[in-house]
Amino acid sequence: MAAPQYAFRAQKTAGIADAPSWEISSRIPVDTAAVRCYAHSPDGQWFAYAVASDVRVLPASSSSTSSPLTIPQPNVVAVTFSPLSTNLFTFERPVKQDNGEMHRNVKAWDVKSGQEVGGWHQKSLDGWEPIITATESHLIRPGASDLAIFSPPLAARPITRVKVDNVKGVFPLNPHPEPAVAIWIGEKKGAPASVALYQLSSLVGKAPANARKAFYKADKLNVRWNNAGTMALFLAQSDVDATGKSYYGETNLYLVSLDGSFDGLVELDKQGPIYDFTWSPTSRDFVVCYGYMPARVQMFDLKAKPVHSFGSQHRNFLLYQPQGRLLISAGFGNLAGGVDVWDVSTRNKVAEFKASNSSHCEWSPCGRYILTATLSPRLRVDNGVKIWWCGGQLLHIQPQDELYQASFAPGLVHNTEPFPAVVPKAPEPNPSVALYRPKGETSNGGDSKPAGAYRPPGARGTLASDAYTRREDDGPSSGSGASTPTPMFRGGKPAGRYIPGAPPPGSAPRPEQNNDEKRKRTRKRTGKDKEDEKIAEAVGQLAVKQPEPEPQPTAAAEGGDDATAKKIRNLTKKLKAIEELKMRLAGGEVLEKTQLKKIEGESQVRSEIAALGGSA
């Protein structure tokens, strides 16, 4: 088995790096001008890249005896290989010809000789890659209202044309020996849109579709076949959500079998968009990441029935290992970059690490290495490539300014060693990890624990600490991906309300709580005593006579008529108010004129009380 290798393309350089050292080889000259694009052949044997003046094809392996070649074709902006790596296809932006003929901007070249062997006109770069069967027996070129089928692929004329109105997209053929194609037919005159699945033999014979699924509300469509070529998943996306629940539109996932035995909507138990979906390489199940954050990762069988939940996390990316044993669920883009590696056979998480700011992720053909890259223009800082072990250990870091593209060289799965029953031990990381690892990041494996929810300093180490632990909508994910909901009833009675910082109902107060109460009372009492001392000191300095005791009505007044007693009570209240004003004046407070007049009328109030028979 050949050692894994990855290629990269940056603003001013490009290169190829081989495992296990991951040193950049000299197969691409260092003085090469800016590389516009590159591509590996499907079998990983050839590597092609384009510069402004020409296209260069070289053996991917340094030990290969094949000779590199140069194709004198300028202004190429995209390249790709045929399924069996016999031809290289190049794309140029269409330009107007002086003779009025259509510009053949898609050209086919023989990989061994470098000779041009075919070509045609293609309006745009979107969907330019030729649709060729796995055996290279047929080629399909969609037109405005028909499909042209060529056999052999580079024949001058098609063997047949199939008329299909309102074609909005033709999706790649499945890899099955009996190839099939999915055709997206848009809405027309009130009729719904549909996806029609044709076997190639039916399409050539102009027979009806083998299966068809109609639906409304689709502005974008993404179709993915399983490896067996028997079923297809397609994601219908609309730009506007008619219900108004989502700003980003509406998404629906459908499952259709090629023989027409099953078609239906994949029902999801959580509201929100569908971020990603992927088939297992075994073709026996598929996984979907969906729902408002934290998103749920769920496995389904071939009847669209849920089989297993991997819990809810901030994830939006799914990728199966080529051998089908491990599954990556990650959160890239506007998420923090958390990556989980699951063992699908045991449903256990085997690794967890963080690949911050990543915009690209893929497996190596051997299923032992993971590549993550931060690419421009998605992010123009911290660009570079990182290589991880399948157990979560970081093995290699390559910083690279203005990095545009990075990928592993592909390989055929049957040419790789079977993945062992136990995740193999990771090799030693190369020196770049210690040199370029961000400061403060010390973990180098899948045993790192999540940081957890933020807790204010006052809540740390107390019972209230648990109140800041976020409970997901379906409970925390266990090692097996299962979740346990929080019980609403305990012992046959409703669970009591939990108040952060408060002791459980019926428990004795904590000692620190008693001490806090004592300190509060002491502070309150001490403050009041100090205030009384200040007032007494002010009174002593001014030598103001202490107020006499509150006058009490005499027994005669109390026994008199009600009117007299009422007047005495009112006058006594006035006298009490005057005494309070005198105390405030003695304490240094500035009184208003009306308050000073009340103090001046003290003698008059006392005389009135005496005249009524009271004591003042």
XYZ file of C-alpha atoms in Angstrom, residues 13-582:
570
model
C 3.318 28.074 -4.427
C 2.068 24.487 -4.628
C 3.418 21.171 -3.451
C 3.007 17.506 -2.537
C 3.807 16.054 0.903
C 4.189 12.340 1.702
C 3.637 10.436 4.948
C 5.031 9.791 7.476
C 7.383 12.795 7.545
C 5.001 15.032 5.549
C 7.927 16.872 4.041
C 7.177 18.752 0.810
C 8.788 16.984 -2.131
C 10.565 18.620 -5.055
C 8.292 17.149 -7.749
C 6.750 20.588 -8.307
C 9.567 23.123 -8.869
C 9.739 25.820 -6.216
C 9.932 28.528 -8.901
C 6.591 27.452 -10.414
C 4.320 30.400 -11.119
C 0.940 30.696 -9.429
C -0.964 27.418 -9.832
C -4.570 28.009 -10.909
C -5.961 24.537 -10.181
C -4.956 20.932 -9.667
C -6.526 17.448 -9.618
C -5.573 13.874 -8.754
C -6.617 10.963 -10.919
C -9.251 8.686 -9.275
C -6.699 5.906 -8.776
C -4.168 8.338 -7.291
C -1.523 7.586 -9.951
C -1.449 10.983 -11.687
C -1.344 14.595 -10.576
C -2.197 17.468 -12.937
C -1.916 21.200 -12.315
C -2.401 24.255 -14.510
C -0.443 27.485 -14.701
C -1.095 30.466 -16.960
C 0.871 29.076 -19.913
C 0.235 25.311 -19.848
C -0.964 22.196 -18.005
C 1.491 19.742 -16.461
C 0.833 16.068 -15.667
C 3.237 14.081 -13.495
C 3.215 10.755 -11.626
C 1.929 11.160 -8.087
C 4.462 8.689 -6.684
C 8.123 9.629 -6.591
C 9.045 5.997 -7.328
C 6.991 5.827 -10.535
C 8.808 5.193 -13.806
C 6.262 7.146 -15.872
C 7.441 10.375 -17.442
C 5.785 13.737 -16.790
C 4.316 15.618 -19.718
C 3.347 19.190 -20.539
C 0.169 20.110 -22.421
C 0.560 23.457 -24.238
C -2.880 24.785 -23.362
C -2.980 28.271 -21.768
C -5.693 29.950 -19.680
C -6.986 26.722 -18.102
C -8.954 27.339 -14.882
C -10.161 23.795 -14.042
C -8.996 20.227 -14.671
C -10.359 16.733 -13.975
C -9.640 13.120 -14.934
C -11.905 10.476 -16.446
C -12.962 7.582 -14.126
C -10.275 5.209 -15.455
C -7.614 7.970 -15.632
C -7.218 7.599 -19.401
C -8.110 11.187 -20.288
C -7.605 14.613 -18.758
C -10.311 17.261 -19.263
C -9.542 20.989 -19.130
C -11.861 23.998 -18.959
C -11.189 27.510 -20.266
C -13.468 30.473 -19.944
C -15.443 30.818 -23.206
C -14.365 33.612 -25.553
C -15.766 34.835 -28.852
C -13.986 33.369 -31.886
C -12.949 35.537 -34.841
C -14.450 33.080 -37.330
C -17.803 33.046 -35.529
C -17.589 29.405 -34.500
C -18.317 28.205 -30.981
C -15.288 28.141 -28.737
C -14.416 24.578 -27.736
C -13.468 25.540 -24.198
C -13.732 21.980 -22.784
C -11.010 19.748 -24.197
C -9.986 16.125 -23.641
C -6.328 15.040 -23.637
C -4.755 11.605 -23.645
C -2.848 11.238 -20.372
C -0.015 9.139 -21.804
C 0.617 11.003 -25.055
C -0.657 14.496 -24.246
C -2.587 14.648 -27.541
C -5.966 16.374 -27.820
C -8.660 13.748 -28.439
C -11.921 15.713 -28.214
C -13.736 18.807 -27.059
C -16.973 20.824 -26.987
C -18.469 24.143 -25.888
C -19.590 24.703 -22.295
C -21.249 27.971 -21.265
C -20.306 28.150 -17.602
C -17.951 26.652 -15.050
C -20.877 25.375 -12.971
C -21.438 21.713 -13.738
C -18.768 21.607 -16.420
C -17.273 18.241 -15.402
C -18.204 15.503 -17.911
C -20.734 12.877 -16.768
C -19.005 9.619 -17.697
C -19.864 6.072 -16.651
C -17.465 4.206 -14.358
C -16.365 1.966 -17.234
C -15.991 4.953 -19.597
C -18.508 3.444 -22.004
C -20.895 6.416 -22.196
C -20.882 10.174 -21.732
C -23.978 12.338 -21.054
C -24.052 16.009 -21.994
C -27.182 17.879 -20.848
C -28.591 20.583 -23.105
C -31.347 23.150 -22.716
C -34.148 20.710 -23.552
C -32.491 17.334 -24.115
C -29.750 14.952 -23.054
C -27.121 13.901 -25.591
C -25.634 10.439 -24.996
C -22.275 9.553 -26.563
C -20.669 6.127 -26.886
C -17.698 6.024 -26.840
C -17.525 9.151 -24.680
C -15.476 11.202 -27.156
C -17.439 10.260 -30.262
C -18.150 13.074 -32.698
C -21.937 12.485 -32.678
C -24.322 11.215 -29.991
C -25.932 7.810 -30.332
C -29.243 9.283 -29.138
C -30.896 12.395 -27.773
C -33.538 12.216 -25.052
C -35.962 15.143 -24.945
C -36.595 16.347 -21.378
C -38.351 19.682 -20.814
C -37.342 22.131 -18.105
C -34.211 20.288 -16.998
C -32.646 22.105 -14.038
C -29.873 19.643 -13.280
C -28.355 16.259 -14.087
C -26.552 14.563 -11.234
C -23.608 12.180 -11.398
C -24.128 8.567 -12.280
C -24.062 6.059 -9.484
C -20.969 3.815 -9.279
C -22.938 0.592 -9.847
C -22.004 -1.559 -12.878
C -25.492 -0.817 -14.229
C -25.221 2.987 -14.091
C -28.117 5.305 -13.410
C -28.610 9.050 -13.501
C -30.833 11.463 -11.561
C -32.535 14.272 -13.509
C -34.066 17.281 -11.762
C -37.127 18.604 -13.598
C -38.340 22.000 -12.408
C -41.872 23.222 -11.696
C -43.896 24.247 -14.743
C -47.441 25.636 -15.102
C -48.446 24.631 -11.596
C -47.037 21.122 -11.889
C -44.640 20.169 -9.080
C -40.926 19.639 -9.535
C -39.620 16.085 -9.590
C -36.518 13.940 -9.551
C -36.508 11.131 -12.121
C -34.135 8.183 -11.753
C -33.149 6.452 -15.001
C -30.969 3.465 -15.599
C -28.711 4.201 -18.528
C -30.294 1.429 -20.587
C -33.741 2.983 -20.024
C -32.441 6.391 -20.998
C -30.841 5.113 -24.198
C -33.977 3.176 -25.076
C -36.146 6.216 -24.255
C -38.123 4.162 -21.733
C -40.019 5.736 -18.791
C -38.163 6.635 -15.619
C -37.426 3.766 -13.257
C -38.488 5.914 -10.285
C -39.821 9.416 -9.791
C -40.472 11.637 -6.777
C -42.510 14.843 -7.036
C -42.215 17.740 -4.594
C -42.736 21.482 -4.283
C -40.536 24.238 -2.910
C -37.065 23.535 -4.258
C -34.611 26.195 -5.407
C -31.575 23.943 -4.931
C -31.141 20.180 -5.075
C -28.367 17.900 -3.859
C -28.448 14.195 -4.831
C -26.242 11.461 -3.364
C -26.259 7.792 -4.410
C -25.295 4.912 -2.164
C -22.315 2.809 -3.223
C -24.536 -0.102 -4.216
C -26.342 2.121 -6.712
C -29.776 1.052 -5.461
C -31.014 4.161 -3.631
C -30.556 7.920 -3.706
C -30.992 10.666 -1.130
C -31.830 14.144 -2.326
C -32.000 17.350 -0.319
C -34.486 19.956 -1.571
C -33.767 23.504 -0.398
C -35.972 26.567 -0.816
C -34.743 30.123 -0.362
C -37.897 31.212 1.508
C -39.706 29.414 4.319
C -43.445 29.909 3.771
C -44.147 29.274 7.465
C -41.782 32.056 8.519
C -40.006 29.813 11.029
C -36.582 30.076 9.404
C -34.706 32.995 7.887
C -32.624 30.581 5.788
C -35.492 28.909 3.967
C -36.801 25.361 4.178
C -35.050 22.009 3.714
C -36.492 18.533 3.138
C -34.719 15.208 2.677
C -36.191 12.455 0.480
C -35.204 8.813 0.026
C -35.940 7.064 -3.296
C -35.049 3.554 -4.474
C -34.048 2.974 -8.081
C -36.524 0.131 -8.574
C -39.423 2.285 -7.349
C -40.159 0.101 -4.309
C -39.716 2.961 -1.846
C -39.908 6.733 -1.913
C -40.743 9.097 0.886
C -39.811 11.987 3.103
C -37.232 11.370 5.815
C -39.143 12.496 8.898
C -37.014 14.365 11.435
C -38.000 14.806 15.080
C -36.413 18.222 15.561
C -37.232 21.504 13.858
C -34.543 23.359 11.987
C -32.404 23.114 8.852
C -30.617 20.032 7.534
C -26.887 20.766 7.596
C -25.448 17.585 6.097
C -26.231 13.977 5.208
C -24.068 11.070 4.099
C -24.345 7.436 3.060
C -22.436 4.688 4.822
C -19.935 3.009 2.451
C -21.764 -0.236 3.239
C -24.967 1.234 1.676
C -27.013 -0.151 4.590
C -27.735 3.126 6.395
C -27.240 6.882 6.258
C -26.666 9.668 8.786
C -28.266 13.127 8.941
C -27.246 16.237 10.921
C -30.277 18.483 11.478
C -32.172 20.827 13.796
C -31.535 24.157 15.449
C -28.269 24.272 17.369
C -27.245 22.133 19.111
C -27.928 19.947 16.081
C -28.838 16.272 16.305
C -26.874 13.526 14.520
C -29.155 10.575 13.702
C -28.662 7.301 11.840
C -31.465 5.908 9.623
C -32.046 2.588 7.891
C -33.141 1.995 4.288
C -36.789 2.588 5.264
C -35.957 6.045 6.651
C -36.549 4.803 10.198
C -34.264 6.125 12.971
C -31.778 3.529 14.185
C -29.461 5.377 16.567
C -28.857 8.906 17.849
C -25.341 10.206 18.389
C -26.689 12.979 20.613
C -26.887 16.740 20.128
C -23.822 18.906 19.653
C -22.830 22.032 17.738
C -22.141 20.140 14.520
C -22.858 20.756 10.824
C -20.543 18.356 8.940
C -20.545 14.566 8.460
C -17.956 12.318 6.799
C -17.638 8.530 6.740
C -14.278 6.796 6.695
C -13.755 5.044 3.309
C -13.789 1.667 5.095
C -17.120 2.555 6.765
C -15.902 1.876 10.307
C -15.550 5.432 11.637
C -17.739 8.518 11.280
C -16.735 12.152 11.716
C -19.250 14.688 13.010
C -17.814 18.194 13.192
C -18.770 21.839 13.533
C -16.993 24.019 10.965
C -17.688 27.406 9.402
C -19.235 29.676 12.024
C -18.919 26.971 14.711
C -15.980 26.379 17.040
C -14.419 23.478 15.127
C -15.190 20.590 17.467
C -14.652 17.162 15.876
C -16.034 13.827 17.120
C -14.906 10.459 15.741
C -17.431 7.656 16.276
C -17.017 3.899 15.949
C -20.184 3.020 14.041
C -20.023 -0.676 14.922
C -19.976 -0.098 18.693
C -21.678 3.342 18.685
C -18.856 4.633 20.919
C -16.896 7.856 20.577
C -13.244 6.990 19.984
C -11.803 10.503 19.688
C -12.634 14.140 20.202
C -10.500 17.123 19.228
C -10.790 20.732 18.104
C -9.818 21.922 14.627
C -10.584 25.626 14.920
C -11.301 27.733 11.825
C -11.274 24.703 9.513
C -13.079 25.009 6.186
C -12.129 21.629 4.676
C -11.909 18.091 6.081
C -11.348 14.658 4.533
C -10.122 11.125 5.249
C -7.047 9.528 3.761
C -7.750 6.464 1.562
C -6.318 4.165 4.260
C -8.742 5.547 6.852
C -6.007 6.310 9.382
C -5.360 10.008 8.775
C -7.640 13.062 8.808
C -6.808 16.283 6.962
C -8.231 19.636 8.050
C -7.396 22.899 6.296
C -8.141 26.580 6.747
C -8.588 27.980 3.252
C -8.760 31.417 1.683
C -10.906 33.378 0.929
C -13.186 31.741 3.541
C -10.641 32.900 6.119
C -7.556 34.893 5.202
C -5.640 34.408 8.463
C -4.178 31.275 10.057
C -4.277 29.431 6.725
C -2.642 26.018 6.693
C -2.965 22.229 6.761
C -3.195 19.929 9.783
C -2.901 16.142 9.739
C -4.574 14.192 12.554
C -4.532 10.524 13.509
C -7.879 8.726 13.517
C -7.581 8.571 17.323
C -7.496 12.366 17.581
C -3.742 13.026 17.901
C -2.254 15.943 15.974
C 0.663 14.747 13.814
C 1.593 17.590 11.476
C 1.051 21.339 10.994
C 1.895 23.247 7.820
C 1.180 27.006 7.982
C 0.664 28.487 4.532
C -0.318 32.034 3.568
C -3.242 32.402 1.147
C -3.985 28.675 0.940
C -6.643 27.948 -1.707
C -6.832 24.152 -1.919
C -5.638 21.051 -0.047
C -6.580 17.381 -0.407
C -5.367 13.822 0.025
C -4.430 11.844 -3.050
C -7.315 9.401 -3.670
C -6.922 5.669 -3.771
C -8.978 2.563 -4.366
C -10.333 1.114 -1.116
C -9.678 -2.488 -2.158
C -5.984 -1.631 -2.518
C -5.686 -0.545 1.130
C -5.207 -2.647 4.247
C -8.363 -3.534 6.217
C -8.955 -1.283 9.194
C -8.179 -3.186 12.439
C -10.776 -4.004 15.093
C -9.058 -1.645 17.562
C -7.965 1.863 16.643
C -4.206 1.546 16.051
C -1.657 3.455 18.077
C -0.739 6.859 16.701
C 2.739 7.506 15.304
C 4.919 10.175 16.853
C 4.077 13.740 15.744
C 6.698 15.529 13.710
C 8.501 18.644 15.053
C 6.050 21.032 13.378
C 3.452 20.272 16.069
C 5.656 21.600 18.874
C 6.755 24.516 16.703
C 3.388 25.758 15.462
C 0.898 24.554 18.076
C -1.079 27.517 19.485
C 0.042 28.674 22.918
C -1.903 27.184 25.802
C -2.971 24.133 23.782
C -1.443 21.074 25.407
C -3.804 18.199 24.639
C -2.722 15.882 21.860
C -5.320 13.148 21.885
C -8.916 12.177 22.106
C -8.987 12.157 25.916
C -9.442 15.914 26.249
C -12.436 16.960 28.267
C -14.786 19.737 27.210
C -14.384 23.059 28.974
C -17.993 23.016 30.153
C -20.353 25.881 30.783
C -19.147 29.198 32.187
C -19.790 29.703 35.899
C -19.555 33.117 37.591
C -16.888 33.281 40.321
C -19.531 33.525 43.037
C -21.140 30.284 41.896
C -17.997 28.176 41.622
C -17.667 25.391 44.148
C -21.225 25.792 45.425
C -24.514 24.033 44.915
C -25.430 26.722 42.393
C -22.622 25.508 40.179
C -24.829 22.796 38.721
C -27.423 25.351 37.685
C -25.052 26.718 35.056
C -24.584 23.340 33.377
C -26.435 23.481 30.082
C -28.968 20.692 29.610
C -29.519 19.883 25.958
C -32.947 19.238 24.567
C -32.412 15.489 24.573
C -30.067 15.181 27.521
C -26.317 14.734 27.611
C -24.776 12.307 25.177
C -23.314 9.214 26.783
C -20.374 7.279 25.443
C -22.693 5.197 23.319
C -24.569 8.195 21.988
C -27.683 7.435 24.037
C -29.372 10.189 25.995
C -31.210 10.175 29.317
C -33.957 12.759 29.803
C -34.217 14.664 33.065
C -37.049 13.167 35.182
C -40.020 15.411 35.828
C -41.254 13.307 38.781
C -39.333 11.795 41.658
C -40.791 9.215 43.976
C -44.267 9.746 42.578
C -44.181 13.487 43.368
C -43.344 16.427 41.134
C -39.718 17.461 41.364
C -39.323 20.714 43.292
C -38.130 23.859 41.619
C -34.398 24.370 41.831
C -33.267 27.917 42.742
C -29.570 28.676 42.101
C -27.780 29.375 45.398
C -30.634 28.195 47.602
C -30.238 25.070 49.781
C -32.356 22.023 48.968
C -35.793 22.027 50.595
C -35.691 20.691 54.155
C -31.924 20.936 54.560
C -30.253 22.743 57.449
C -28.639 26.132 56.750
C -24.981 25.963 55.883
C -22.520 27.285 58.514
C -21.287 29.952 56.136
C -24.857 31.200 55.759
C -25.180 31.611 59.565
C -21.871 33.471 59.684
C -23.012 35.767 56.876
C -26.213 36.628 58.792
C -24.234 37.397 61.972
C -21.860 39.669 60.089
C -24.776 41.521 58.493
C -26.422 42.099 61.899
C -23.125 43.259 63.408
C -22.535 45.727 60.590
C -26.084 47.078 60.923
C -25.844 47.489 64.714
C -22.396 49.080 64.568
C -23.537 51.553 61.962
C -26.562 52.635 64.076
C -24.419 53.105 67.199
C -21.990 55.327 65.313
C -24.856 57.440 64.031
C -26.234 57.936 67.591
C -22.787 58.932 68.844
C -22.497 61.629 66.177
C -25.877 63.124 67.138
C -25.061 63.143 70.871
C -21.724 64.821 70.227
C -23.365 67.552 68.162
C -25.945 68.173 70.884
C -23.253 68.491 73.551
C -21.263 71.035 71.534
C -24.240 73.310 71.063
C -25.268 72.990 74.707
C -28.813 72.536 73.734
C -31.132 71.493 76.491
C -32.323 67.912 76.118
C -36.003 67.715 75.345
C -38.307 67.083 78.245
C -40.339 63.893 78.370
C -43.366 63.819 76.210
C -46.210 65.591 78.045
C -49.001 63.313 78.997
C -52.570 64.482 79.414
C -53.744 64.782 83.034
C -56.372 62.589 84.457
C -58.763 65.549 84.426
C -58.130 66.162 80.734
C -58.473 62.483 79.959
C -61.709 62.412 81.867
C -63.022 65.606 80.220
C -65.172 65.837 77.212
C -64.026 64.339 73.939
C -63.500 67.691 72.183
C -61.053 68.942 74.807
C -59.162 65.663 74.850
C -58.907 65.690 71.061
C -57.446 69.248 71.068
C -54.919 68.262 73.713
C -53.829 65.254 71.628
C -53.383 67.407 68.512
C -51.370 70.015 70.426
C -49.259 67.260 71.962
C -48.453 65.958 68.456
C -47.392 69.478 67.405
C -45.166 69.739 70.461
C -43.593 66.362 69.666
C -42.900 67.493 66.086
C -41.257 70.667 67.426
C -38.996 68.606 69.693
C -37.928 66.480 66.696
C -37.099 69.630 64.711
C -34.992 70.904 67.598
